mmCIF file of C-alpha atoms and ligand atoms in Angstrom:
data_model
loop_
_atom_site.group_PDB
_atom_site.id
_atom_site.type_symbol
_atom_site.label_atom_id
_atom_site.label_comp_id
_atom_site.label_asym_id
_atom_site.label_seq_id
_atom_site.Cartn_x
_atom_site.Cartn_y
_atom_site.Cartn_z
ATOM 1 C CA UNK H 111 -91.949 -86.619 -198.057
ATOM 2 C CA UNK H 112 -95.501 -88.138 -199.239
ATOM 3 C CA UNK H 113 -98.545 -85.964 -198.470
ATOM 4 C CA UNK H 114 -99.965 -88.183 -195.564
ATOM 5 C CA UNK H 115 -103.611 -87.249 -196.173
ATOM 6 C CA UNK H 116 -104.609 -86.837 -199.900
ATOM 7 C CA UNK H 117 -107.984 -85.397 -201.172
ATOM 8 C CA UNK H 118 -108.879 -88.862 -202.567
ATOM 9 C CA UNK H 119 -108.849 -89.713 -198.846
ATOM 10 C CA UNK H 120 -110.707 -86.342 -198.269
ATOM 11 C CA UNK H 121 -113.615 -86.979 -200.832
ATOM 12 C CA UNK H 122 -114.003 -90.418 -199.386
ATOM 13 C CA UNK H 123 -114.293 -88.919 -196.062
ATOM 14 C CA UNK H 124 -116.965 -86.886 -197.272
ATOM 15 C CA UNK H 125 -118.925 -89.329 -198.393
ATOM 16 C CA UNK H 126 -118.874 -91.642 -195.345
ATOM 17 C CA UNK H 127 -119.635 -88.747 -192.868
ATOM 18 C CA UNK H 128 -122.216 -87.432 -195.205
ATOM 19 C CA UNK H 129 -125.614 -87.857 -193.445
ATOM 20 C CA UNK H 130 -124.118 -87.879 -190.163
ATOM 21 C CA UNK H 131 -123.116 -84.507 -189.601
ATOM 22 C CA UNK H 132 -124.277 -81.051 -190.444
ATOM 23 C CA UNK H 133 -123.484 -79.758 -194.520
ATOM 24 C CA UNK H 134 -122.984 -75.945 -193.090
ATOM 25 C CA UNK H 135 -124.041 -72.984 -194.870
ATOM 26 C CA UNK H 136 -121.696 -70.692 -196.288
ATOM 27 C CA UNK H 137 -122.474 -67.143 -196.590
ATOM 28 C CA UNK H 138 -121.292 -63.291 -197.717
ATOM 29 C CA UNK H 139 -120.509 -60.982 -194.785
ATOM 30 C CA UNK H 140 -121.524 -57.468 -195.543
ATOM 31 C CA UNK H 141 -120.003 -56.035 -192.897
ATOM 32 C CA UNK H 142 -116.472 -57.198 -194.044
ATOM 33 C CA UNK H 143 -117.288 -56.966 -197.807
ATOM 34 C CA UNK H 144 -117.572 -53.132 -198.201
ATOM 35 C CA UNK H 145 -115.037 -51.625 -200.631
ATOM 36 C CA UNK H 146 -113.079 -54.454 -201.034
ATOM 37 C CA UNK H 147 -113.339 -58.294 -202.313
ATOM 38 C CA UNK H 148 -116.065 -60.380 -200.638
ATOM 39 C CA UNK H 149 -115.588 -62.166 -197.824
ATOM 40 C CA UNK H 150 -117.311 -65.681 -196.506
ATOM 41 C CA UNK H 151 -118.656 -67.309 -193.299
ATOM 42 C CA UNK H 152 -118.315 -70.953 -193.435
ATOM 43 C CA UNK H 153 -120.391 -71.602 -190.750
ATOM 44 C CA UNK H 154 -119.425 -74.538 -188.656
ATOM 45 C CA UNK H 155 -120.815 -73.087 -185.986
ATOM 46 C CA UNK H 156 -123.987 -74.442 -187.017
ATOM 47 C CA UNK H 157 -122.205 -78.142 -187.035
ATOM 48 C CA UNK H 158 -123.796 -80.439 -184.291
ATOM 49 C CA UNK H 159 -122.153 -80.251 -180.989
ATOM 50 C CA UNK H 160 -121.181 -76.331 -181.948
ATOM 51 C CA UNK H 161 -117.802 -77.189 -183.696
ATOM 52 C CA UNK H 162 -116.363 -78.831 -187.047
ATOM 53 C CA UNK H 163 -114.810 -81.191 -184.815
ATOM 54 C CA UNK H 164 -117.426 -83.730 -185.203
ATOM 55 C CA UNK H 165 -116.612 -83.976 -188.890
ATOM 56 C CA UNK H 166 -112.759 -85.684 -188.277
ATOM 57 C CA UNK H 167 -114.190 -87.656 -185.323
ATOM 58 C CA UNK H 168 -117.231 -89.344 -186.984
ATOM 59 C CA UNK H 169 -114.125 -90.196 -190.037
ATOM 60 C CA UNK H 170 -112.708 -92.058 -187.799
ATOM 61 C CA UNK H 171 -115.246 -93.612 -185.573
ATOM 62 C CA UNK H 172 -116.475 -94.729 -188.618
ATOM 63 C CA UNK H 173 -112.947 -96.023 -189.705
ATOM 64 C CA UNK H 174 -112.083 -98.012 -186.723
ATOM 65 C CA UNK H 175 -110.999 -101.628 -186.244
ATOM 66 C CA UNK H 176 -113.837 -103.802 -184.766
ATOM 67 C CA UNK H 177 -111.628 -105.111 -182.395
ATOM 68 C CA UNK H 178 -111.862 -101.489 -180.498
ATOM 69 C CA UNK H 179 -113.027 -101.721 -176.762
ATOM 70 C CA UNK H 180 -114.554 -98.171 -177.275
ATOM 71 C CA UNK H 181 -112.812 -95.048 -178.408
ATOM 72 C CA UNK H 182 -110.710 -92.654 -176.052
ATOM 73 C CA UNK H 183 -109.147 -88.974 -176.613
ATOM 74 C CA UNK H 184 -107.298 -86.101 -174.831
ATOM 75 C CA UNK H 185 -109.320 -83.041 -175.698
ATOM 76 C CA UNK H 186 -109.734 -79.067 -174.903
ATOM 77 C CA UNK H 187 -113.329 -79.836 -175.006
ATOM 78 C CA UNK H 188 -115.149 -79.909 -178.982
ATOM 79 C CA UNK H 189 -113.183 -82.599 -179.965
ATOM 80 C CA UNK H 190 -114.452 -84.618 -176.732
ATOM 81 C CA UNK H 191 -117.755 -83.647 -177.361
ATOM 82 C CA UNK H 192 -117.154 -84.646 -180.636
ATOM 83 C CA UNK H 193 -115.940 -88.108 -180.003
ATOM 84 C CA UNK H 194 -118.408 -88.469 -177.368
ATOM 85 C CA UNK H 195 -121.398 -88.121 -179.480
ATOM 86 C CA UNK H 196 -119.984 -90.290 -182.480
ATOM 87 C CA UNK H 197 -119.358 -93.149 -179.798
ATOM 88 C CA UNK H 198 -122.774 -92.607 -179.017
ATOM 89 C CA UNK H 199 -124.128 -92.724 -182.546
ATOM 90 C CA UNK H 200 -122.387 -96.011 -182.760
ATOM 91 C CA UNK H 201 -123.269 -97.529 -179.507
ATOM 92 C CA UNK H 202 -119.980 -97.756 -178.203
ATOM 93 C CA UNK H 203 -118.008 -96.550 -174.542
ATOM 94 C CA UNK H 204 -116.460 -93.281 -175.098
ATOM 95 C CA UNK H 205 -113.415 -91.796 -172.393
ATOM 96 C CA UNK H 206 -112.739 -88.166 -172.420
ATOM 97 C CA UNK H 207 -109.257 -87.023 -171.042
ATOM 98 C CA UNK H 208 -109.236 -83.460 -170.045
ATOM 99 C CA UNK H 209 -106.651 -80.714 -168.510
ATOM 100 C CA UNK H 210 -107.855 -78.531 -165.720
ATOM 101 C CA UNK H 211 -107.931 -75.761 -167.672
ATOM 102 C CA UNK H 212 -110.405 -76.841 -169.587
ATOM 103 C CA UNK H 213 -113.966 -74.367 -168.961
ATOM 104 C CA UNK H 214 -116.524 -76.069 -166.788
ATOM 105 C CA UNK H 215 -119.268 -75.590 -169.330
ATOM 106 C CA UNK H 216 -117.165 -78.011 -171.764
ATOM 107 C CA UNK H 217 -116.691 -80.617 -169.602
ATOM 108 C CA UNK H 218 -120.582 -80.933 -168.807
ATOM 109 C CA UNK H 219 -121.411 -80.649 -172.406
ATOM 110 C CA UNK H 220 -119.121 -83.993 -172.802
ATOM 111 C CA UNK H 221 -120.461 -85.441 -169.645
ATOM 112 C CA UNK H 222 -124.382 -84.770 -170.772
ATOM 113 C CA UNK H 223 -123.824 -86.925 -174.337
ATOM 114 C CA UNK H 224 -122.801 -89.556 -172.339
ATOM 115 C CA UNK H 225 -119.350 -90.294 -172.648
ATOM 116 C CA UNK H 226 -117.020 -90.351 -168.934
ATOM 117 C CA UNK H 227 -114.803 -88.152 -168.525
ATOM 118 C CA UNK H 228 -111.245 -88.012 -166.586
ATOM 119 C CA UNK H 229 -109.715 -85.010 -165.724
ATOM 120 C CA UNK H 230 -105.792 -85.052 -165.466
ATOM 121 C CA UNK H 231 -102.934 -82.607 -164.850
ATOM 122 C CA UNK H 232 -102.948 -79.075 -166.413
ATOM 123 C CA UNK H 233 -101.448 -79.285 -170.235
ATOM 124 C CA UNK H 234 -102.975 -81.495 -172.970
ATOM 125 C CA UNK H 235 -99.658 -83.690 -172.842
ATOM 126 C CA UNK H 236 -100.635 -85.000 -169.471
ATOM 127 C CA UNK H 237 -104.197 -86.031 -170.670
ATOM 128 C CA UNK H 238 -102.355 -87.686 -173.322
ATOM 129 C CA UNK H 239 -100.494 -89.924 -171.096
ATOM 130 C CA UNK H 240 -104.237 -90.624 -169.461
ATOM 131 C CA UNK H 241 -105.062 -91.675 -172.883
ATOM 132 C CA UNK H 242 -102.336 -94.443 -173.725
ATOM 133 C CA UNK H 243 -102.758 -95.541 -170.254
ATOM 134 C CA UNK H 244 -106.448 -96.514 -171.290
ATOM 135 C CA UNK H 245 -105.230 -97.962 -174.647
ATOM 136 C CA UNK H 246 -102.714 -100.110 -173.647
ATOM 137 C CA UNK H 247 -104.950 -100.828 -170.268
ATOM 138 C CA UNK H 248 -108.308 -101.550 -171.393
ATOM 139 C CA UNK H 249 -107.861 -102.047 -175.027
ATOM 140 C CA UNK H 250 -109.827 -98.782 -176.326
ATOM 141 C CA UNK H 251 -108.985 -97.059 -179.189
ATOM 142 C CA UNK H 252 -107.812 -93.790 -179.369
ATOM 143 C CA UNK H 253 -109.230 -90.903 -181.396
ATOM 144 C CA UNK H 254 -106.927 -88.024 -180.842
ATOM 145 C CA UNK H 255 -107.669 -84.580 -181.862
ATOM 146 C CA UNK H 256 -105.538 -83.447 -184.789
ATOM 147 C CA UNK H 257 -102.990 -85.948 -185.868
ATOM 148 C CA UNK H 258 -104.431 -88.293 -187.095
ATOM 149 C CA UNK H 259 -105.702 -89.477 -191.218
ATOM 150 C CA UNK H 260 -108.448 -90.105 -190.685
ATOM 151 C CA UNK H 261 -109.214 -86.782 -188.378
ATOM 152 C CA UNK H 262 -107.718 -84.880 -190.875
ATOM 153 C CA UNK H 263 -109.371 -86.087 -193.885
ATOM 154 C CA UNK H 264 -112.755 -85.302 -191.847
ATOM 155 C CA UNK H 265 -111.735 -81.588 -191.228
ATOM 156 C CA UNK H 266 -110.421 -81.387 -194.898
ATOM 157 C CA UNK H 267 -114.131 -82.082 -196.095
ATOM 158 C CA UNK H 268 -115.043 -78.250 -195.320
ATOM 159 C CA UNK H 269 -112.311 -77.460 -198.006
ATOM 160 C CA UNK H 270 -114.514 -79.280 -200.026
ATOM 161 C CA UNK H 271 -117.242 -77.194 -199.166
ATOM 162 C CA UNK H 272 -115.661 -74.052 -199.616
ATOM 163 C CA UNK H 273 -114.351 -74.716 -203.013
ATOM 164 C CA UNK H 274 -118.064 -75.819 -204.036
ATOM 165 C CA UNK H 275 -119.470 -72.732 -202.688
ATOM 166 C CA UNK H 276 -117.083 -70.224 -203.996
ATOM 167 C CA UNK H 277 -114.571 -72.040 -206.778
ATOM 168 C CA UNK H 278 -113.384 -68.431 -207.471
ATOM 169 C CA UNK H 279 -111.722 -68.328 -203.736
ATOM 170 C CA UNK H 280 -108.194 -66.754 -203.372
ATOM 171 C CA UNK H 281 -108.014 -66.594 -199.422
ATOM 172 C CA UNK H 282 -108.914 -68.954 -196.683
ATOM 173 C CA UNK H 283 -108.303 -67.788 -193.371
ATOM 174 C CA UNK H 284 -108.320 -70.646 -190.992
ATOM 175 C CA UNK H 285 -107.908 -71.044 -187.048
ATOM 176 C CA UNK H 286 -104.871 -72.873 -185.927
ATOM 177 C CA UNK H 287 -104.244 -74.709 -182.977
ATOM 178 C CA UNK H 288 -102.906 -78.734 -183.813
ATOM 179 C CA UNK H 289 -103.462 -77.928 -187.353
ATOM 180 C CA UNK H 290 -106.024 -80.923 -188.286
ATOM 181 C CA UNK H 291 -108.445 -78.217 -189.559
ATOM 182 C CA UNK H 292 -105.705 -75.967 -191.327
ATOM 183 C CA UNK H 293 -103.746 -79.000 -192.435
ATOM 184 C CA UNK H 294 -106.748 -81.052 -193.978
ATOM 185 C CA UNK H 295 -108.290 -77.906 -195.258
ATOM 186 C CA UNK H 296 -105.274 -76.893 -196.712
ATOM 187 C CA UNK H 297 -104.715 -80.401 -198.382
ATOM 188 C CA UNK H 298 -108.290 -79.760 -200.141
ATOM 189 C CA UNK H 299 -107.783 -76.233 -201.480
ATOM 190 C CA UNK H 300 -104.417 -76.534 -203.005
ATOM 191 C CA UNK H 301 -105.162 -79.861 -204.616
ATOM 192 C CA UNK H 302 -108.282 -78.087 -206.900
ATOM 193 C CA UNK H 303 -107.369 -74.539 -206.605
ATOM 194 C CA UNK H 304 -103.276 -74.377 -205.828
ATOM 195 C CA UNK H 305 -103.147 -70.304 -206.598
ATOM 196 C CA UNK H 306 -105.443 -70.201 -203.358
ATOM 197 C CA UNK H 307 -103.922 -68.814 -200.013
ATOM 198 C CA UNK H 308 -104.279 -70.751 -196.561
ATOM 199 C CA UNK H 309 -103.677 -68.421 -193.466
ATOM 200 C CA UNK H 310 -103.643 -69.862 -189.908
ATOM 201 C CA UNK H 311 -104.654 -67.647 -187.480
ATOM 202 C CA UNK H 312 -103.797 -68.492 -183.266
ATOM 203 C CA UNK H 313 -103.713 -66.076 -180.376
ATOM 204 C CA UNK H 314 -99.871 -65.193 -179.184
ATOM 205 C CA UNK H 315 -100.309 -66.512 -176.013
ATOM 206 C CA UNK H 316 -99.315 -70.164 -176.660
ATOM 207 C CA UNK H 317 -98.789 -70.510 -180.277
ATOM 208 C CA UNK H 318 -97.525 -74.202 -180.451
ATOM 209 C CA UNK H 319 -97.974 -74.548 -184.532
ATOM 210 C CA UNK H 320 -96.427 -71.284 -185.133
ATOM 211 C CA UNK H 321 -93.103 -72.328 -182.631
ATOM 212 C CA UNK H 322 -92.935 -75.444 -184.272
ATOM 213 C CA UNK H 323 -93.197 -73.990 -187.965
ATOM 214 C CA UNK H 324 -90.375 -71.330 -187.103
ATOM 215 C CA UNK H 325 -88.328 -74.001 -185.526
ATOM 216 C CA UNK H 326 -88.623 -76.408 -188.277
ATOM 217 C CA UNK H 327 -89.880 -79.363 -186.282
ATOM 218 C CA UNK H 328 -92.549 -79.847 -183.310
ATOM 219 C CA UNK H 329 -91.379 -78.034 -180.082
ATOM 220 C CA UNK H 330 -93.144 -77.455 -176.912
ATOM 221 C CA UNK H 331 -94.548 -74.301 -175.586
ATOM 222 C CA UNK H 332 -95.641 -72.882 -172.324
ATOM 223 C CA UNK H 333 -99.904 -73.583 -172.181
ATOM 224 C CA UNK H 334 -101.311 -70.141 -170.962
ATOM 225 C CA UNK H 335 -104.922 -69.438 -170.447
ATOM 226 C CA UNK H 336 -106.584 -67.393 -173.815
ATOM 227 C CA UNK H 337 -109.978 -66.476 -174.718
ATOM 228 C CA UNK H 338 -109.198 -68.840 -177.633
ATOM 229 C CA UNK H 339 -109.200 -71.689 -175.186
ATOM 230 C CA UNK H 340 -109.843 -74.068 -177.969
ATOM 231 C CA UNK H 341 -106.478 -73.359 -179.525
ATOM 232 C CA UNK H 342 -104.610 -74.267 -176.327
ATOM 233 C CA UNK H 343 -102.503 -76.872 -176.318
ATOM 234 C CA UNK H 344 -99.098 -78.368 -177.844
ATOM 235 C CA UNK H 345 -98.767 -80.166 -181.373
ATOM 236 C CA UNK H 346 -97.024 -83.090 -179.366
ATOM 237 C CA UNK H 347 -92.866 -83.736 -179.740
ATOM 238 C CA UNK H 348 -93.653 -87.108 -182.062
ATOM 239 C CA UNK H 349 -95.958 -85.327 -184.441
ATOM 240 C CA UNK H 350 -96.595 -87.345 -187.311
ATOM 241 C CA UNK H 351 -99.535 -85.810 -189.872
ATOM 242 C CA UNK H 352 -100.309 -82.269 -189.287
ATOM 243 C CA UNK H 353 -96.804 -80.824 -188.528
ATOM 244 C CA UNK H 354 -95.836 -81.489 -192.340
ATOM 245 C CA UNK H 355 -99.253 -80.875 -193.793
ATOM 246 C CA UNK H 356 -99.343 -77.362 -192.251
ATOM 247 C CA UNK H 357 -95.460 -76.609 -193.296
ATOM 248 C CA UNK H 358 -96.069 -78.126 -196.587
ATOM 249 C CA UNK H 359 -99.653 -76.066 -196.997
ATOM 250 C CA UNK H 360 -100.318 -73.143 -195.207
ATOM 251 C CA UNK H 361 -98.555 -69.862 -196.964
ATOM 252 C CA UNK H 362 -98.681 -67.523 -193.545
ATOM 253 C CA UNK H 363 -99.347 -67.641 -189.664
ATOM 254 C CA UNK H 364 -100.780 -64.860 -187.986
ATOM 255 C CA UNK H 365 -100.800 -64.573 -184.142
ATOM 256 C CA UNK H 366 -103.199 -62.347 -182.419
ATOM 257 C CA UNK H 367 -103.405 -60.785 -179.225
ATOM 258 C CA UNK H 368 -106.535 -61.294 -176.633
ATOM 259 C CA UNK H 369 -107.779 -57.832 -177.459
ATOM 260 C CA UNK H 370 -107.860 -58.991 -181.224
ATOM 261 C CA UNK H 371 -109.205 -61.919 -180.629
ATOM 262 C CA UNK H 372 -112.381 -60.343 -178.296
ATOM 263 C CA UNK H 373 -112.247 -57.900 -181.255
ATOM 264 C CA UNK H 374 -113.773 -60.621 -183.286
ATOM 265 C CA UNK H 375 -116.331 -62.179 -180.969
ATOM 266 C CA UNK H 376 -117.531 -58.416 -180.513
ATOM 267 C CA UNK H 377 -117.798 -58.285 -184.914
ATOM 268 C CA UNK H 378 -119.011 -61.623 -185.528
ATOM 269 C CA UNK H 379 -121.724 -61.039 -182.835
ATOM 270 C CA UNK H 380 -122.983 -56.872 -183.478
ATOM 271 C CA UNK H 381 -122.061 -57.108 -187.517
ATOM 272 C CA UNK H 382 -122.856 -60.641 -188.188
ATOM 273 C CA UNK H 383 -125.333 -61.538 -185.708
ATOM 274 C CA UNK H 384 -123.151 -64.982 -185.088
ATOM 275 C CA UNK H 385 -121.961 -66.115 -181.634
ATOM 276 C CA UNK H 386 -118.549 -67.600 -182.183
ATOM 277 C CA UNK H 387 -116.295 -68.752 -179.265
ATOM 278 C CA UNK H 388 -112.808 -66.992 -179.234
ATOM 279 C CA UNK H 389 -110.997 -69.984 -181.785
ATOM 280 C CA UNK H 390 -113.734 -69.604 -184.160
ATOM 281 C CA UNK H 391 -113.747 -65.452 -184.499
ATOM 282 C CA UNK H 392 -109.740 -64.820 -185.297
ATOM 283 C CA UNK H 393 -110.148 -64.869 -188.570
ATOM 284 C CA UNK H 394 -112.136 -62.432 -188.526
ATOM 285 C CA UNK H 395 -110.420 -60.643 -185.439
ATOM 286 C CA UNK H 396 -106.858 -60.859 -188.043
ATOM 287 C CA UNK H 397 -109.208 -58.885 -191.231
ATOM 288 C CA UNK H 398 -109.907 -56.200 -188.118
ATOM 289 C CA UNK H 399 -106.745 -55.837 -187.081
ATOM 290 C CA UNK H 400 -105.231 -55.244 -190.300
ATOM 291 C CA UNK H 401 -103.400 -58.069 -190.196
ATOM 292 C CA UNK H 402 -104.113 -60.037 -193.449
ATOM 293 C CA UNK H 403 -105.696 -57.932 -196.442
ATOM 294 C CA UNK H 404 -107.720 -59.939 -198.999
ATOM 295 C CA UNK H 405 -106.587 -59.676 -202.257
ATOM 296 C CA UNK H 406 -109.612 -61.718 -204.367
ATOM 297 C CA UNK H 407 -112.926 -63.797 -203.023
ATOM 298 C CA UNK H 408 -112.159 -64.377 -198.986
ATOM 299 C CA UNK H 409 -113.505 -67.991 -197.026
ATOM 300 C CA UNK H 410 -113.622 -67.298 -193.313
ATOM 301 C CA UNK H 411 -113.970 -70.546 -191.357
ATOM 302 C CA UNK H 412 -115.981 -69.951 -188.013
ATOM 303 C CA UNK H 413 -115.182 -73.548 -186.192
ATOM 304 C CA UNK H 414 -117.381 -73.471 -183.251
ATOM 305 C CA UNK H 415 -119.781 -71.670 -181.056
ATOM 306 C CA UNK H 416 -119.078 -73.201 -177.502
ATOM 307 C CA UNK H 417 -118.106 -70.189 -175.235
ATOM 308 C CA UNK H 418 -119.733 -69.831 -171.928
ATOM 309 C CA UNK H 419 -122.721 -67.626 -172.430
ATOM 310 C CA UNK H 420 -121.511 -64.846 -169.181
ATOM 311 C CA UNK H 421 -118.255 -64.398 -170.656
ATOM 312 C CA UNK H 422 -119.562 -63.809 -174.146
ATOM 313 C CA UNK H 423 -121.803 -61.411 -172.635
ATOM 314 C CA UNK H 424 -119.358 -59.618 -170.855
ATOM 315 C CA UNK H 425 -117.224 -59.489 -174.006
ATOM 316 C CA UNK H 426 -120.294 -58.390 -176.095
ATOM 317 C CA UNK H 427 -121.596 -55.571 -174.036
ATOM 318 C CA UNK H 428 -118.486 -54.417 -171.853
ATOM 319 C CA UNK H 429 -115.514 -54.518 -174.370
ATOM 320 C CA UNK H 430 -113.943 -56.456 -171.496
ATOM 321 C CA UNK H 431 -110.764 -58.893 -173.289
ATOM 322 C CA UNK H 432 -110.600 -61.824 -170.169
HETATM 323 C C1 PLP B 566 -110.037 -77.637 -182.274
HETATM 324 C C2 PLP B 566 -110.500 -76.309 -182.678
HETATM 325 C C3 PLP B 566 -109.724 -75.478 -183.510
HETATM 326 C C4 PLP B 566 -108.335 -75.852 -183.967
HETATM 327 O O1 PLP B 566 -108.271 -77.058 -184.708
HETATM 328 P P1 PLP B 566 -106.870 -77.808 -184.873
HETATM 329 O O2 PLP B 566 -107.162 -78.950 -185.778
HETATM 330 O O3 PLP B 566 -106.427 -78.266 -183.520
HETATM 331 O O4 PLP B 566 -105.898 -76.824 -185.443
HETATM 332 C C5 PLP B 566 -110.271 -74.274 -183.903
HETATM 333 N N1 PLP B 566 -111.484 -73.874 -183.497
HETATM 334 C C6 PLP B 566 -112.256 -74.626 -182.683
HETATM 335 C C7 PLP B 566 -113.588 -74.111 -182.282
HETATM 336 C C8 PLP B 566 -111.791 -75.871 -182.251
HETATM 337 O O5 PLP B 566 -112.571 -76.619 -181.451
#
């Protein structure tokens, strides 16, 4: 099977987006460094609108047919604010479809840059229907989340990144939910380094990738509320593009449980002095729990900050998981 996104796609991707997102620091974290190899933030949770999502969705904004009515996506929240403020970049109508269990502060956040929003059903796959509904309806094209080149090929730039910052990297641990940021990350790192490691990380409760991986093709999980709300959500039964880019690239899955992955918003916040949202801290929640051990130079990618500021409170000063 051909490698659907390649990292002549990826470079180009970099230098279309460059200038309209955020080039993120990367940087050593003492805290997890001691006595053993050292290990790296990437931080894109410095990236505008709080998460690396904006980097696939400006890709393909900035890829789309002129024909397009607008652009429309189904989206646990980042990738909606990401779309939204691309669309808005570009002048152009942005819809936002939505599951109830996405967090209030979320959908604001996509309401406030400007883009409309329609809440629908309770999984991700009933947004999607929302979503063709609006394409083949009023003509808009659709961004979705993860599977998708031109997504992909955005998230893929921060392998760029990483093997810029630290060419001597043997480990990249790297939250999975879709797999658009594992996949195109993944695509990056073992085209220029190949003797590199790529670990997704997800929480256990709703593990869609990891099903689907252990299954051998995309299946369908039950959607279960997480403090790593932004890796909720299915891979979708007619995956096309991240499926086979995380099979064919990522070495290991980890799954973590909510205590882990509070473990890590607790660490990234008193060691690291970095608010992360759940999604963005289980890579470092899997180094505390034992669960991976780095064997050379360690890339940590922290994917977004947007977690309601109570319940990272509450996490940060009460040890309380939910
Ligand atoms: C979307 C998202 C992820 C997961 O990305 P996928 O491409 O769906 O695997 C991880 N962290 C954050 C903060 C996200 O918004």
């Amino acid at each position: 099977m051909p490698v659907a996104v390649t990292i002549d796609e990826i470079r180009a991707a970099h230098a279309r987006i460059a200038g309209h997102v955020v080039r993120t620091p990367m940087r050593q974290a003492p805290s997890l460094s001691q006595g053993g190899p050292s290990v790296h933030l990437k931080l894109e949770t410095r990236q505008t609108t709080g998460s690396f999502k904006l980097r696939g969705a400006t890709n393909a904004a900035l890829s789309l047919d002129s024909a397009a009515r607008g652009v429309v996506t189904a989206s646990t929240g980042n990738h909606g604010r990401a779309v939204a403020h691309a669309a808005r970049t570009l002048g152009i109508r942005a819809v936002v479809c939505m599951s109830q269990l996405v967090p209030a502060n979320k959908v604001e956040a996509v309401r406030a840059l400007g883009a409309e929003v329609h809440i629908v059903g309770h999984s991700q796959d009933d947004a999607q229907e929302e979503v063709d509904r609006l394409v083949s309806k009023e003509g808009l094209a659709e961004i979705p989340p993860f599977d998708h080149p031109a997504v992909i090929a955005g998230q893929g730039t921060i392998g760029l990144e990483i093997i810029e910052e630290l060419p001597e990297v043997e480990l990249v641990l790297v939250p999975l939910s879709g797999g658009g940021l594992a996949g195109g990350i993944g695509a990056a790192i073992k085209a220029m380094r190949p003797q590199a490691r790529i670990i997704g990380i997800s929480m256990a409760r709703g593990a869609a990738m990891h099903a689907s991986l252990l299954a051998g093709k995309p299946v369908q999980v039950e959607e279960l509320p997480t403090l790593a709300d932004s890796l909720g959500g299915g891979i979708g039964l007619a995956n096309r593009y991240s499926f086979a880019l995380c099979r064919d690239f990522l070495d290991e899955v980890i799954l973590l449980s909510e205590e882990e992955v509070a473990a890590g918003i607790r660490h990234a916040f008193a060691a690291e002095h970095e608010i992360v949202e759940g999604a963005a801290g289980v890579g470092i929640a899997a180094l505390l729990a034992g669960k991976v051990r780095p064997s050379g130079p360690t890339a940590i990618v922290l994917s977004g900050r947007n977690i309601d500021p109570g319940l990272h409170r509450r996490i940060v000063e009460e040890g309380v998981a939910a």
